[in-house]
């Protein structure tokens, strides 16, 4: 049996509905297992979970192997981000861990198996892709907000450190405190504390809230406008994808050409009539 | 008297303005009664309420019976969700309850009678229908948010359970805690507690807030864009509901046909003139 | 001097720039006075304020009298809501109050003089009018939200009254508590308290938050879509307010008529040529 | 060497990629330095920072001097707001400060150097400009919100001062308290306190929340609609910036002209035919 026929056989397995359903079931079981492990369990069910865990790992290894062999172009397999992600998660969960300190890490790796639900459902994959696609275009707004945070945090750490080092100890802690202020979480407690020393420090907080709220608002509006434009263009293309775009100008020019043709013809017609008449 | 004439008589009652007004009055009274029962009342008014309650139940039974008999197609009656809902609420409130434990349940059933206000006002019925219609299209976003919650809750329950089992005891409690974080309700208290053990745990909270806020934003924008498209299409149809949609391309093609016709005619005209002249 | 000339003289005063500026200055002074009264003041400045207060009242009475006399149509004066409001506020502040209990009321009436700033600036008047205009169209959404609040408050008052009568004592207090939950203000404290008795009561809070947030969102989107339609229509009218709306269908029909005309002419042309030739 | 050749030489330096990169590096270093100063540092690193600080000041002075000399039109240099800002920040940090009280001020001035990151990145400069451009058109909404705040603060300071002077002491403190209520930060604590004295004071808070939320919503919608109009117009212009706008009306009028031409020609054609025939 050649490599090629093996590949085709595996491709048939991969495209099999029953196989797909089986993989989805295993992924959901693995997600439920992740949840189950957070509960206090009887020793009996604990051993079942360990056993199930191993079984799921085996199935995942088998599934990725099948998908890899089924792929005609081996390089294309690793060019797909989701395949890389699946392989990574499965490979890491294969590493045997005896050290009790790393048990926690091993459990966390298994949590990321839940993300395989996104990789298996095409709609979710598309949704995540569209979310990530919106990110870069917001780059400059995020940079601007970071600068606003940085400047206010530097001022806060300079002025308020002596008042409450837990909140304003250094620039990193100050930025966390400012994020808290931005979410309006007990922000007045923070403000009243500094207002006891600097009575005008409300200007600091109110201007910060104003700037971040305004920048955030602009960001949201930016996304909305962008999404709407994309949608409007998509709708335009859906209407008549192959037709070239025609403007009213072109229609008008066509009408002008018609008019010239008519006038020329009318003129030649008159001439004709004249010649006919003169010919009599 | 035949069944059919009885049905027509009842249909006349049902369509009667006075009957409709009476039913609305009874429904509002029933809603007010539900509110009145939550106050401390003198024994005298309590007995009035019990008496009114029975009266309302009788009126509701009568009203639904009339509506049922008035309906020409009995099957269609039960195909309407609101009719089913009305019948269910009224039927349950008919069950005699002596057991004191169930008195609470009986009172809760009467609360749902207030929902009959929605079933009687067509505008509210339409509003609710449009709200429910928007739900399924958001299915995948809700699924994605659930997966985000599930993964973060699993990580939280794994890492933070020893710190505060009340907040991170198991995956269900963790998801509730994360919902609280998403609403910014005392989320810094939750964060500072875990930061005392894991100083980098702010990454957990900030990334979670970022992901859920971003997904939520996308959801909202999705609804807005969708509603606007629906509205735009509706407006388009309202303008000229029967007219077939005509594009500028069709106008252009029509102009081309005209031009060919003119050229052909102009050509035959020239030929004609030539032959006329040559004929002389 | 006739009534009419008096009216015209007063109209000239009213339209006078200096008079307008003076009234605006007095209104702003009156607003500043309202603010100044909330501070602890020395007895000296207190008497100045009382004196200024009387002066402002006199100016306001004079100004409204002038505006009333200047109005050619006396009935139209009272048909304007702002004139009524101005007259009312000024009239009430004329009532002499000696009773110390009513001093507070008198001070509150003076606060409403600040609203005269809205009545004097046309842009603010328009803004407020547009805000109020958006209100009625939201009537049904507000009614639906009220029903949601009412039902949840009735359930809350029935189930949770024994747990915390301060929060769930009767339906009115319960609705206030639910409004607090909707604003996410310490809502988890309310929830954890009832979850100690009814562990599943989180369903009550989460479903409530979901319903109200969803209804609120729909309301906001409703306004946005509405405002945009109004704006789009306004823009459409601004472009060419008198031109009748022409559809592509009409253009197409016009083209068809042209084609028929051409074909008819072309036909007669052929006939003509034939007769010409046969005539030879 | 003439002034002009010096200017051209400096212009060449300014446009040099390496120079630009060097300036950006220095600005980022200066920003990092501002952050580093908020940490507890060993005396060794402290002296490095002082040394770096001086170096950065020197570089900034050199850079602005180069930019100034490179500018052909010296007046245009100071007409640019960003150049003024850069000059101001650099000049102030040149002032030698010995007084220990002013050390804090000197540190704060250095914080504003971070803003130079905005002045050096054109995209951020454009973003900030667009944010500031949106501000004035919101002027009247902000004025209206201020009036709402002022009136509610005056009422609050009048009625609630005796209950809690920390929150309602005078009109300024009351406005701060109301801003807190608007952000939903522990607003129920404020409300429950006054409800103990005035049981109906919830009307005050709920109406305030309603008015401000509504006004704020209107503001946001105003920006969205405005941004969309601007975008739509920009898109329209991008499509065909030089083409005159043509309406369907013009096309229709052109068609009518064609029809008249055809009818006239058809008429002359008939006449022609008649004359031809009669001529036989």
PDB file of N, CA and C in Angstrom, chain B residues 31-32 34-35 38-39 104 107 111 114-115 118 123-124 127 131 135 167 176 179-180 183 185-186 220 223-224 227-228 231 235 239 243-244 246 248 251 254-255 258 261-262 265 272 279, chain C residues 140-141 143-144 147 150-151 154-155 157-159 169-172 184 186-188 191-192 195 210 214 217-218 221 224-225 228-229 245 248-249 252 255-256 259 262-263 266 273 280:
ATOM      1  N   UNK B  31     -53.191  42.432  38.998  1.00  0.00           N
ATOM      2  CA  UNK B  31     -51.797  42.855  39.176  1.00  0.00           C
ATOM      3  C   UNK B  31     -51.648  43.684  40.446  1.00  0.00           C
ATOM      4  N   UNK B  32     -52.625  44.594  40.677  1.00  0.00           N
ATOM      5  CA  UNK B  32     -52.573  45.420  41.891  1.00  0.00           C
ATOM      6  C   UNK B  32     -52.693  44.555  43.138  1.00  0.00           C
ATOM      7  N   UNK B  34     -51.693  41.491  43.501  1.00  0.00           N
ATOM      8  CA  UNK B  34     -50.400  40.840  43.713  1.00  0.00           C
ATOM      9  C   UNK B  34     -49.480  41.768  44.506  1.00  0.00           C
ATOM     10  N   UNK B  35     -49.513  43.066  44.151  1.00  0.00           N
ATOM     11  CA  UNK B  35     -48.700  44.034  44.874  1.00  0.00           C
ATOM     12  C   UNK B  35     -49.211  44.239  46.293  1.00  0.00           C
ATOM     13  N   UNK B  38     -48.160  42.006  49.239  1.00  0.00           N
ATOM     14  CA  UNK B  38     -46.813  42.068  49.811  1.00  0.00           C
ATOM     15  C   UNK B  38     -46.772  43.015  51.008  1.00  0.00           C
ATOM     16  N   UNK B  39     -47.870  43.752  51.255  1.00  0.00           N
ATOM     17  CA  UNK B  39     -47.914  44.661  52.406  1.00  0.00           C
ATOM     18  C   UNK B  39     -48.545  43.947  53.606  1.00  0.00           C
ATOM     19  N   UNK B 104     -47.062  29.331  49.305  1.00  0.00           N
ATOM     20  CA  UNK B 104     -46.076  30.192  48.660  1.00  0.00           C
ATOM     21  C   UNK B 104     -46.099  29.982  47.141  1.00  0.00           C
ATOM     22  N   UNK B 107     -49.102  31.572  45.645  1.00  0.00           N
ATOM     23  CA  UNK B 107     -48.960  33.024  45.520  1.00  0.00           C
ATOM     24  C   UNK B 107     -48.083  33.384  44.320  1.00  0.00           C
ATOM     25  N   UNK B 111     -48.636  35.612  40.714  1.00  0.00           N
ATOM     26  CA  UNK B 111     -47.757  36.681  40.228  1.00  0.00           C
ATOM     27  C   UNK B 111     -47.676  36.645  38.700  1.00  0.00           C
ATOM     28  N   UNK B 114     -49.744  38.633  36.173  1.00  0.00           N
ATOM     29  CA  UNK B 114     -49.367  39.978  35.726  1.00  0.00           C
ATOM     30  C   UNK B 114     -48.885  39.929  34.275  1.00  0.00           C
ATOM     31  N   UNK B 115     -48.277  38.789  33.908  1.00  0.00           N
ATOM     32  CA  UNK B 115     -47.801  38.632  32.526  1.00  0.00           C
ATOM     33  C   UNK B 115     -48.958  38.687  31.528  1.00  0.00           C
ATOM     34  N   UNK B 118     -49.103  41.592  29.290  1.00  0.00           N
ATOM     35  CA  UNK B 118     -48.376  41.543  28.016  1.00  0.00           C
ATOM     36  C   UNK B 118     -49.231  40.874  26.953  1.00  0.00           C
ATOM     37  N   UNK B 123     -49.058  45.697  21.397  1.00  0.00           N
ATOM     38  CA  UNK B 123     -47.755  46.342  21.222  1.00  0.00           C
ATOM     39  C   UNK B 123     -46.696  45.663  22.087  1.00  0.00           C
ATOM     40  N   UNK B 124     -47.062  45.322  23.330  1.00  0.00           N
ATOM     41  CA  UNK B 124     -46.111  44.654  24.214  1.00  0.00           C
ATOM     42  C   UNK B 124     -45.787  43.260  23.694  1.00  0.00           C
ATOM     43  N   UNK B 127     -43.351  43.672  20.969  1.00  0.00           N
ATOM     44  CA  UNK B 127     -42.054  44.060  21.517  1.00  0.00           C
ATOM     45  C   UNK B 127     -41.320  42.843  22.056  1.00  0.00           C
ATOM     46  N   UNK B 131     -37.851  41.027  20.841  1.00  0.00           N
ATOM     47  CA  UNK B 131     -36.739  40.776  21.768  1.00  0.00           C
ATOM     48  C   UNK B 131     -36.296  39.319  21.656  1.00  0.00           C
ATOM     49  N   UNK B 135     -32.696  36.913  19.970  1.00  0.00           N
ATOM     50  CA  UNK B 135     -31.900  36.019  20.815  1.00  0.00           C
ATOM     51  C   UNK B 135     -31.121  34.958  20.038  1.00  0.00           C
ATOM     52  N   UNK B 167     -15.610  31.952  47.255  1.00  0.00           N
ATOM     53  CA  UNK B 167     -15.669  32.570  45.925  1.00  0.00           C
ATOM     54  C   UNK B 167     -15.228  31.615  44.817  1.00  0.00           C
ATOM     55  N   UNK B 176     -20.038  32.318  38.946  1.00  0.00           N
ATOM     56  CA  UNK B 176     -20.826  33.380  39.569  1.00  0.00           C
ATOM     57  C   UNK B 176     -19.902  34.519  40.002  1.00  0.00           C
ATOM     58  N   UNK B 179     -18.950  36.445  37.006  1.00  0.00           N
ATOM     59  CA  UNK B 179     -20.035  37.325  36.550  1.00  0.00           C
ATOM     60  C   UNK B 179     -20.012  38.611  37.379  1.00  0.00           C
ATOM     61  N   UNK B 180     -19.759  38.439  38.679  1.00  0.00           N
ATOM     62  CA  UNK B 180     -19.634  39.598  39.566  1.00  0.00           C
ATOM     63  C   UNK B 180     -18.475  40.493  39.118  1.00  0.00           C
ATOM     64  N   UNK B 183     -19.473  42.575  36.179  1.00  0.00           N
ATOM     65  CA  UNK B 183     -20.320  43.742  36.488  1.00  0.00           C
ATOM     66  C   UNK B 183     -19.557  44.770  37.322  1.00  0.00           C
ATOM     67  N   UNK B 185     -18.603  44.669  40.276  1.00  0.00           N
ATOM     68  CA  UNK B 185     -19.118  44.772  41.638  1.00  0.00           C
ATOM     69  C   UNK B 185     -18.051  44.279  42.617  1.00  0.00           C
ATOM     70  N   UNK B 186     -17.405  45.220  43.321  1.00  0.00           N
ATOM     71  CA  UNK B 186     -16.360  44.902  44.305  1.00  0.00           C
ATOM     72  C   UNK B 186     -15.345  43.913  43.736  1.00  0.00           C
ATOM     73  N   UNK B 220     -23.413  43.526  21.116  1.00  0.00           N
ATOM     74  CA  UNK B 220     -24.271  44.699  21.004  1.00  0.00           C
ATOM     75  C   UNK B 220     -24.222  45.259  19.588  1.00  0.00           C
ATOM     76  N   UNK B 223     -26.194  43.241  17.198  1.00  0.00           N
ATOM     77  CA  UNK B 223     -27.633  43.520  17.232  1.00  0.00           C
ATOM     78  C   UNK B 223     -27.926  44.822  16.498  1.00  0.00           C
ATOM     79  N   UNK B 224     -27.159  45.870  16.814  1.00  0.00           N
ATOM     80  CA  UNK B 224     -27.409  47.173  16.197  1.00  0.00           C
ATOM     81  C   UNK B 224     -27.371  47.062  14.677  1.00  0.00           C
ATOM     82  N   UNK B 227     -30.381  45.084  13.405  1.00  0.00           N
ATOM     83  CA  UNK B 227     -31.630  45.842  13.475  1.00  0.00           C
ATOM     84  C   UNK B 227     -31.665  46.874  12.349  1.00  0.00           C
ATOM     85  N   UNK B 228     -30.515  47.539  12.105  1.00  0.00           N
ATOM     86  CA  UNK B 228     -30.480  48.584  11.091  1.00  0.00           C
ATOM     87  C   UNK B 228     -30.706  48.011   9.692  1.00  0.00           C
ATOM     88  N   UNK B 231     -34.328  47.219   9.378  1.00  0.00           N
ATOM     89  CA  UNK B 231     -35.069  48.468   9.221  1.00  0.00           C
ATOM     90  C   UNK B 231     -34.899  49.039   7.814  1.00  0.00           C
ATOM     91  N   UNK B 235     -37.819  49.653   5.154  1.00  0.00           N
ATOM     92  CA  UNK B 235     -38.042  50.973   4.595  1.00  0.00           C
ATOM     93  C   UNK B 235     -38.040  50.901   3.072  1.00  0.00           C
ATOM     94  N   UNK B 239     -41.350  51.684   0.599  1.00  0.00           N
ATOM     95  CA  UNK B 239     -41.333  52.702  -0.441  1.00  0.00           C
ATOM     96  C   UNK B 239     -42.155  52.268  -1.652  1.00  0.00           C
ATOM     97  N   UNK B 243     -42.962  46.962  -6.725  1.00  0.00           N
ATOM     98  CA  UNK B 243     -42.050  47.224  -7.833  1.00  0.00           C
ATOM     99  C   UNK B 243     -40.854  46.283  -7.791  1.00  0.00           C
ATOM    100  N   UNK B 244     -40.499  45.703  -8.952  1.00  0.00           N
ATOM    101  CA  UNK B 244     -39.297  44.876  -8.969  1.00  0.00           C
ATOM    102  C   UNK B 244     -38.080  45.781  -8.846  1.00  0.00           C
ATOM    103  N   UNK B 246     -34.860  47.522  -9.745  1.00  0.00           N
ATOM    104  CA  UNK B 246     -34.212  47.809 -11.020  1.00  0.00           C
ATOM    105  C   UNK B 246     -32.846  48.414 -10.739  1.00  0.00           C
ATOM    106  N   UNK B 248     -29.110  50.205 -12.114  1.00  0.00           N
ATOM    107  CA  UNK B 248     -28.648  51.108 -13.150  1.00  0.00           C
ATOM    108  C   UNK B 248     -28.158  50.337 -14.371  1.00  0.00           C
ATOM    109  N   UNK B 251     -30.930  49.916 -16.798  1.00  0.00           N
ATOM    110  CA  UNK B 251     -31.178  51.174 -17.499  1.00  0.00           C
ATOM    111  C   UNK B 251     -30.129  51.355 -18.602  1.00  0.00           C
ATOM    112  N   UNK B 254     -30.815  49.105 -21.503  1.00  0.00           N
ATOM    113  CA  UNK B 254     -31.935  49.640 -22.270  1.00  0.00           C
ATOM    114  C   UNK B 254     -31.458  50.774 -23.186  1.00  0.00           C
ATOM    115  N   UNK B 255     -30.580  51.610 -22.674  1.00  0.00           N
ATOM    116  CA  UNK B 255     -30.033  52.707 -23.470  1.00  0.00           C
ATOM    117  C   UNK B 255     -29.224  52.187 -24.643  1.00  0.00           C
ATOM    118  N   UNK B 258     -31.502  51.065 -27.317  1.00  0.00           N
ATOM    119  CA  UNK B 258     -32.002  52.248 -28.014  1.00  0.00           C
ATOM    120  C   UNK B 258     -30.981  52.750 -29.027  1.00  0.00           C
ATOM    121  N   UNK B 261     -30.781  50.533 -32.038  1.00  0.00           N
ATOM    122  CA  UNK B 261     -31.977  50.775 -32.844  1.00  0.00           C
ATOM    123  C   UNK B 261     -31.786  52.038 -33.684  1.00  0.00           C
ATOM    124  N   UNK B 262     -31.259  53.097 -33.001  1.00  0.00           N
ATOM    125  CA  UNK B 262     -31.057  54.371 -33.677  1.00  0.00           C
ATOM    126  C   UNK B 262     -30.017  54.245 -34.782  1.00  0.00           C
ATOM    127  N   UNK B 265     -31.393  52.298 -37.657  1.00  0.00           N
ATOM    128  CA  UNK B 265     -32.314  53.145 -38.389  1.00  0.00           C
ATOM    129  C   UNK B 265     -31.556  54.214 -39.177  1.00  0.00           C
ATOM    130  N   UNK B 272     -31.133  54.399 -47.594  1.00  0.00           N
ATOM    131  CA  UNK B 272     -32.331  54.898 -48.250  1.00  0.00           C
ATOM    132  C   UNK B 272     -32.008  56.140 -49.067  1.00  0.00           C
ATOM    133  N   UNK B 279     -31.132  56.691 -57.427  1.00  0.00           N
ATOM    134  CA  UNK B 279     -32.303  56.390 -58.267  1.00  0.00           C
ATOM    135  C   UNK B 279     -32.673  57.535 -59.178  1.00  0.00           C
TER     136      UNK B 279
ATOM    137  N   UNK C 140     -43.824  52.094  25.352  1.00  0.00           N
ATOM    138  CA  UNK C 140     -44.096  50.670  25.518  1.00  0.00           C
ATOM    139  C   UNK C 140     -42.916  49.919  26.114  1.00  0.00           C
ATOM    140  N   UNK C 141     -41.669  50.345  25.748  1.00  0.00           N
ATOM    141  CA  UNK C 141     -40.494  49.694  26.335  1.00  0.00           C
ATOM    142  C   UNK C 141     -40.454  49.966  27.838  1.00  0.00           C
ATOM    143  N   UNK C 143     -43.046  50.625  29.716  1.00  0.00           N
ATOM    144  CA  UNK C 143     -44.131  49.827  30.304  1.00  0.00           C
ATOM    145  C   UNK C 143     -43.677  48.376  30.494  1.00  0.00           C
ATOM    146  N   UNK C 144     -43.009  47.841  29.470  1.00  0.00           N
ATOM    147  CA  UNK C 144     -42.524  46.451  29.564  1.00  0.00           C
ATOM    148  C   UNK C 144     -41.530  46.313  30.704  1.00  0.00           C
ATOM    149  N   UNK C 147     -43.318  46.250  33.969  1.00  0.00           N
ATOM    150  CA  UNK C 147     -43.942  44.935  34.236  1.00  0.00           C
ATOM    151  C   UNK C 147     -42.883  43.945  34.719  1.00  0.00           C
ATOM    152  N   UNK C 150     -42.094  44.820  38.190  1.00  0.00           N
ATOM    153  CA  UNK C 150     -43.233  44.515  39.070  1.00  0.00           C
ATOM    154  C   UNK C 150     -43.282  43.036  39.408  1.00  0.00           C
ATOM    155  N   UNK C 151     -43.110  42.193  38.368  1.00  0.00           N
ATOM    156  CA  UNK C 151     -43.178  40.736  38.583  1.00  0.00           C
ATOM    157  C   UNK C 151     -42.037  40.273  39.473  1.00  0.00           C
ATOM    158  N   UNK C 154     -42.610  41.410  42.986  1.00  0.00           N
ATOM    159  CA  UNK C 154     -43.636  40.607  43.658  1.00  0.00           C
ATOM    160  C   UNK C 154     -43.050  39.276  44.113  1.00  0.00           C
ATOM    161  N   UNK C 155     -42.264  38.633  43.244  1.00  0.00           N
ATOM    162  CA  UNK C 155     -41.626  37.359  43.613  1.00  0.00           C
ATOM    163  C   UNK C 155     -40.656  37.597  44.773  1.00  0.00           C
ATOM    164  N   UNK C 157     -40.599  40.051  47.003  1.00  0.00           N
ATOM    165  CA  UNK C 157     -41.284  40.383  48.257  1.00  0.00           C
ATOM    166  C   UNK C 157     -41.928  39.143  48.874  1.00  0.00           C
ATOM    167  N   UNK C 158     -42.392  38.213  48.020  1.00  0.00           N
ATOM    168  CA  UNK C 158     -43.024  36.985  48.524  1.00  0.00           C
ATOM    169  C   UNK C 158     -41.993  36.052  49.143  1.00  0.00           C
ATOM    170  N   UNK C 159     -40.875  35.846  48.449  1.00  0.00           N
ATOM    171  CA  UNK C 159     -39.904  34.839  48.887  1.00  0.00           C
ATOM    172  C   UNK C 159     -38.917  35.373  49.920  1.00  0.00           C
ATOM    173  N   UNK C 169     -39.276  44.299  52.003  1.00  0.00           N
ATOM    174  CA  UNK C 169     -40.455  44.450  52.848  1.00  0.00           C
ATOM    175  C   UNK C 169     -41.772  44.423  52.095  1.00  0.00           C
ATOM    176  N   UNK C 170     -41.925  45.270  51.103  1.00  0.00           N
ATOM    177  CA  UNK C 170     -43.128  45.246  50.267  1.00  0.00           C
ATOM    178  C   UNK C 170     -42.733  45.463  48.818  1.00  0.00           C
ATOM    179  N   UNK C 171     -43.711  45.528  47.925  1.00  0.00           N
ATOM    180  CA  UNK C 171     -43.400  45.564  46.491  1.00  0.00           C
ATOM    181  C   UNK C 171     -42.672  46.857  46.099  1.00  0.00           C
ATOM    182  N   UNK C 172     -42.959  47.982  46.780  1.00  0.00           N
ATOM    183  CA  UNK C 172     -42.303  49.256  46.443  1.00  0.00           C
ATOM    184  C   UNK C 172     -40.821  49.193  46.820  1.00  0.00           C
ATOM    185  N   UNK C 184     -26.013  47.485  39.412  1.00  0.00           N
ATOM    186  CA  UNK C 184     -24.875  46.677  39.889  1.00  0.00           C
ATOM    187  C   UNK C 184     -24.299  47.210  41.197  1.00  0.00           C
ATOM    188  N   UNK C 186     -23.539  47.014  44.738  1.00  0.00           N
ATOM    189  CA  UNK C 186     -23.508  46.025  45.823  1.00  0.00           C
ATOM    190  C   UNK C 186     -24.580  44.949  45.640  1.00  0.00           C
ATOM    191  N   UNK C 187     -24.825  44.576  44.393  1.00  0.00           N
ATOM    192  CA  UNK C 187     -25.893  43.608  44.150  1.00  0.00           C
ATOM    193  C   UNK C 187     -25.513  42.217  44.659  1.00  0.00           C
ATOM    194  N   UNK C 188     -24.213  41.918  44.719  1.00  0.00           N
ATOM    195  CA  UNK C 188     -23.829  40.590  45.209  1.00  0.00           C
ATOM    196  C   UNK C 188     -24.129  40.452  46.696  1.00  0.00           C
ATOM    197  N   UNK C 191     -27.563  39.393  46.809  1.00  0.00           N
ATOM    198  CA  UNK C 191     -27.715  38.023  46.322  1.00  0.00           C
ATOM    199  C   UNK C 191     -27.190  36.999  47.324  1.00  0.00           C
ATOM    200  N   UNK C 192     -25.981  37.228  47.848  1.00  0.00           N
ATOM    201  CA  UNK C 192     -25.401  36.242  48.767  1.00  0.00           C
ATOM    202  C   UNK C 192     -26.311  36.032  49.978  1.00  0.00           C
ATOM    203  N   UNK C 195     -29.091  33.832  48.881  1.00  0.00           N
ATOM    204  CA  UNK C 195     -28.571  32.511  48.494  1.00  0.00           C
ATOM    205  C   UNK C 195     -28.283  31.638  49.710  1.00  0.00           C
ATOM    206  N   UNK C 210     -30.317  39.990  33.148  1.00  0.00           N
ATOM    207  CA  UNK C 210     -30.353  39.704  31.721  1.00  0.00           C
ATOM    208  C   UNK C 210     -31.547  40.407  31.056  1.00  0.00           C
ATOM    209  N   UNK C 214     -31.166  43.576  28.589  1.00  0.00           N
ATOM    210  CA  UNK C 214     -31.581  43.333  27.219  1.00  0.00           C
ATOM    211  C   UNK C 214     -32.648  44.334  26.787  1.00  0.00           C
ATOM    212  N   UNK C 217     -31.022  47.742  26.406  1.00  0.00           N
ATOM    213  CA  UNK C 217     -30.251  47.762  25.175  1.00  0.00           C
ATOM    214  C   UNK C 217     -31.165  48.018  23.984  1.00  0.00           C
ATOM    215  N   UNK C 218     -32.298  47.303  23.965  1.00  0.00           N
ATOM    216  CA  UNK C 218     -33.254  47.443  22.879  1.00  0.00           C
ATOM    217  C   UNK C 218     -33.781  48.864  22.799  1.00  0.00           C
ATOM    218  N   UNK C 221     -31.034  51.082  21.319  1.00  0.00           N
ATOM    219  CA  UNK C 221     -30.939  50.844  19.884  1.00  0.00           C
ATOM    220  C   UNK C 221     -32.135  51.462  19.175  1.00  0.00           C
ATOM    221  N   UNK C 224     -31.423  55.096  18.795  1.00  0.00           N
ATOM    222  CA  UNK C 224     -30.381  55.323  17.787  1.00  0.00           C
ATOM    223  C   UNK C 224     -30.963  55.180  16.381  1.00  0.00           C
ATOM    224  N   UNK C 225     -31.653  54.048  16.143  1.00  0.00           N
ATOM    225  CA  UNK C 225     -32.211  53.796  14.812  1.00  0.00           C
ATOM    226  C   UNK C 225     -33.169  54.907  14.433  1.00  0.00           C
ATOM    227  N   UNK C 228     -31.399  58.149  13.612  1.00  0.00           N
ATOM    228  CA  UNK C 228     -30.717  58.053  12.322  1.00  0.00           C
ATOM    229  C   UNK C 228     -31.698  58.165  11.169  1.00  0.00           C
ATOM    230  N   UNK C 229     -32.882  57.518  11.306  1.00  0.00           N
ATOM    231  CA  UNK C 229     -33.884  57.626  10.251  1.00  0.00           C
ATOM    232  C   UNK C 229     -34.296  59.070  10.061  1.00  0.00           C
ATOM    233  N   UNK C 245     -39.905  62.865  -5.703  1.00  0.00           N
ATOM    234  CA  UNK C 245     -39.039  61.701  -5.683  1.00  0.00           C
ATOM    235  C   UNK C 245     -39.235  60.893  -6.967  1.00  0.00           C
ATOM    236  N   UNK C 248     -36.128  54.717 -10.288  1.00  0.00           N
ATOM    237  CA  UNK C 248     -35.541  54.187 -11.516  1.00  0.00           C
ATOM    238  C   UNK C 248     -36.615  53.601 -12.420  1.00  0.00           C
ATOM    239  N   UNK C 249     -37.707  53.127 -11.805  1.00  0.00           N
ATOM    240  CA  UNK C 249     -38.815  52.573 -12.598  1.00  0.00           C
ATOM    241  C   UNK C 249     -39.344  53.608 -13.585  1.00  0.00           C
ATOM    242  N   UNK C 252     -37.080  54.002 -16.390  1.00  0.00           N
ATOM    243  CA  UNK C 252     -37.176  52.856 -17.284  1.00  0.00           C
ATOM    244  C   UNK C 252     -38.399  52.953 -18.203  1.00  0.00           C
ATOM    245  N   UNK C 255     -37.837  55.370 -20.916  1.00  0.00           N
ATOM    246  CA  UNK C 255     -36.987  54.783 -21.943  1.00  0.00           C
ATOM    247  C   UNK C 255     -37.806  53.879 -22.870  1.00  0.00           C
ATOM    248  N   UNK C 256     -38.729  53.110 -22.262  1.00  0.00           N
ATOM    249  CA  UNK C 256     -39.574  52.223 -23.067  1.00  0.00           C
ATOM    250  C   UNK C 256     -40.420  53.027 -24.043  1.00  0.00           C
ATOM    251  N   UNK C 259     -38.352  54.041 -26.857  1.00  0.00           N
ATOM    252  CA  UNK C 259     -38.086  52.909 -27.744  1.00  0.00           C
ATOM    253  C   UNK C 259     -39.269  52.683 -28.693  1.00  0.00           C
ATOM    254  N   UNK C 262     -39.344  55.253 -31.293  1.00  0.00           N
ATOM    255  CA  UNK C 262     -38.303  55.006 -32.284  1.00  0.00           C
ATOM    256  C   UNK C 262     -38.712  53.896 -33.233  1.00  0.00           C
ATOM    257  N   UNK C 263     -39.258  52.809 -32.627  1.00  0.00           N
ATOM    258  CA  UNK C 263     -39.658  51.659 -33.449  1.00  0.00           C
ATOM    259  C   UNK C 263     -40.774  52.040 -34.409  1.00  0.00           C
ATOM    260  N   UNK C 266     -39.203  54.171 -37.005  1.00  0.00           N
ATOM    261  CA  UNK C 266     -38.389  53.293 -37.856  1.00  0.00           C
ATOM    262  C   UNK C 266     -39.297  52.539 -38.827  1.00  0.00           C
ATOM    263  N   UNK C 273     -39.612  54.364 -47.266  1.00  0.00           N
ATOM    264  CA  UNK C 273     -38.587  53.977 -48.239  1.00  0.00           C
ATOM    265  C   UNK C 273     -39.186  53.067 -49.325  1.00  0.00           C
ATOM    266  N   UNK C 280     -40.737  54.698 -57.923  1.00  0.00           N
ATOM    267  CA  UNK C 280     -39.783  55.023 -58.982  1.00  0.00           C
ATOM    268  C   UNK C 280     -40.111  54.235 -60.257  1.00  0.00           C
TER     269      UNK C 280
END
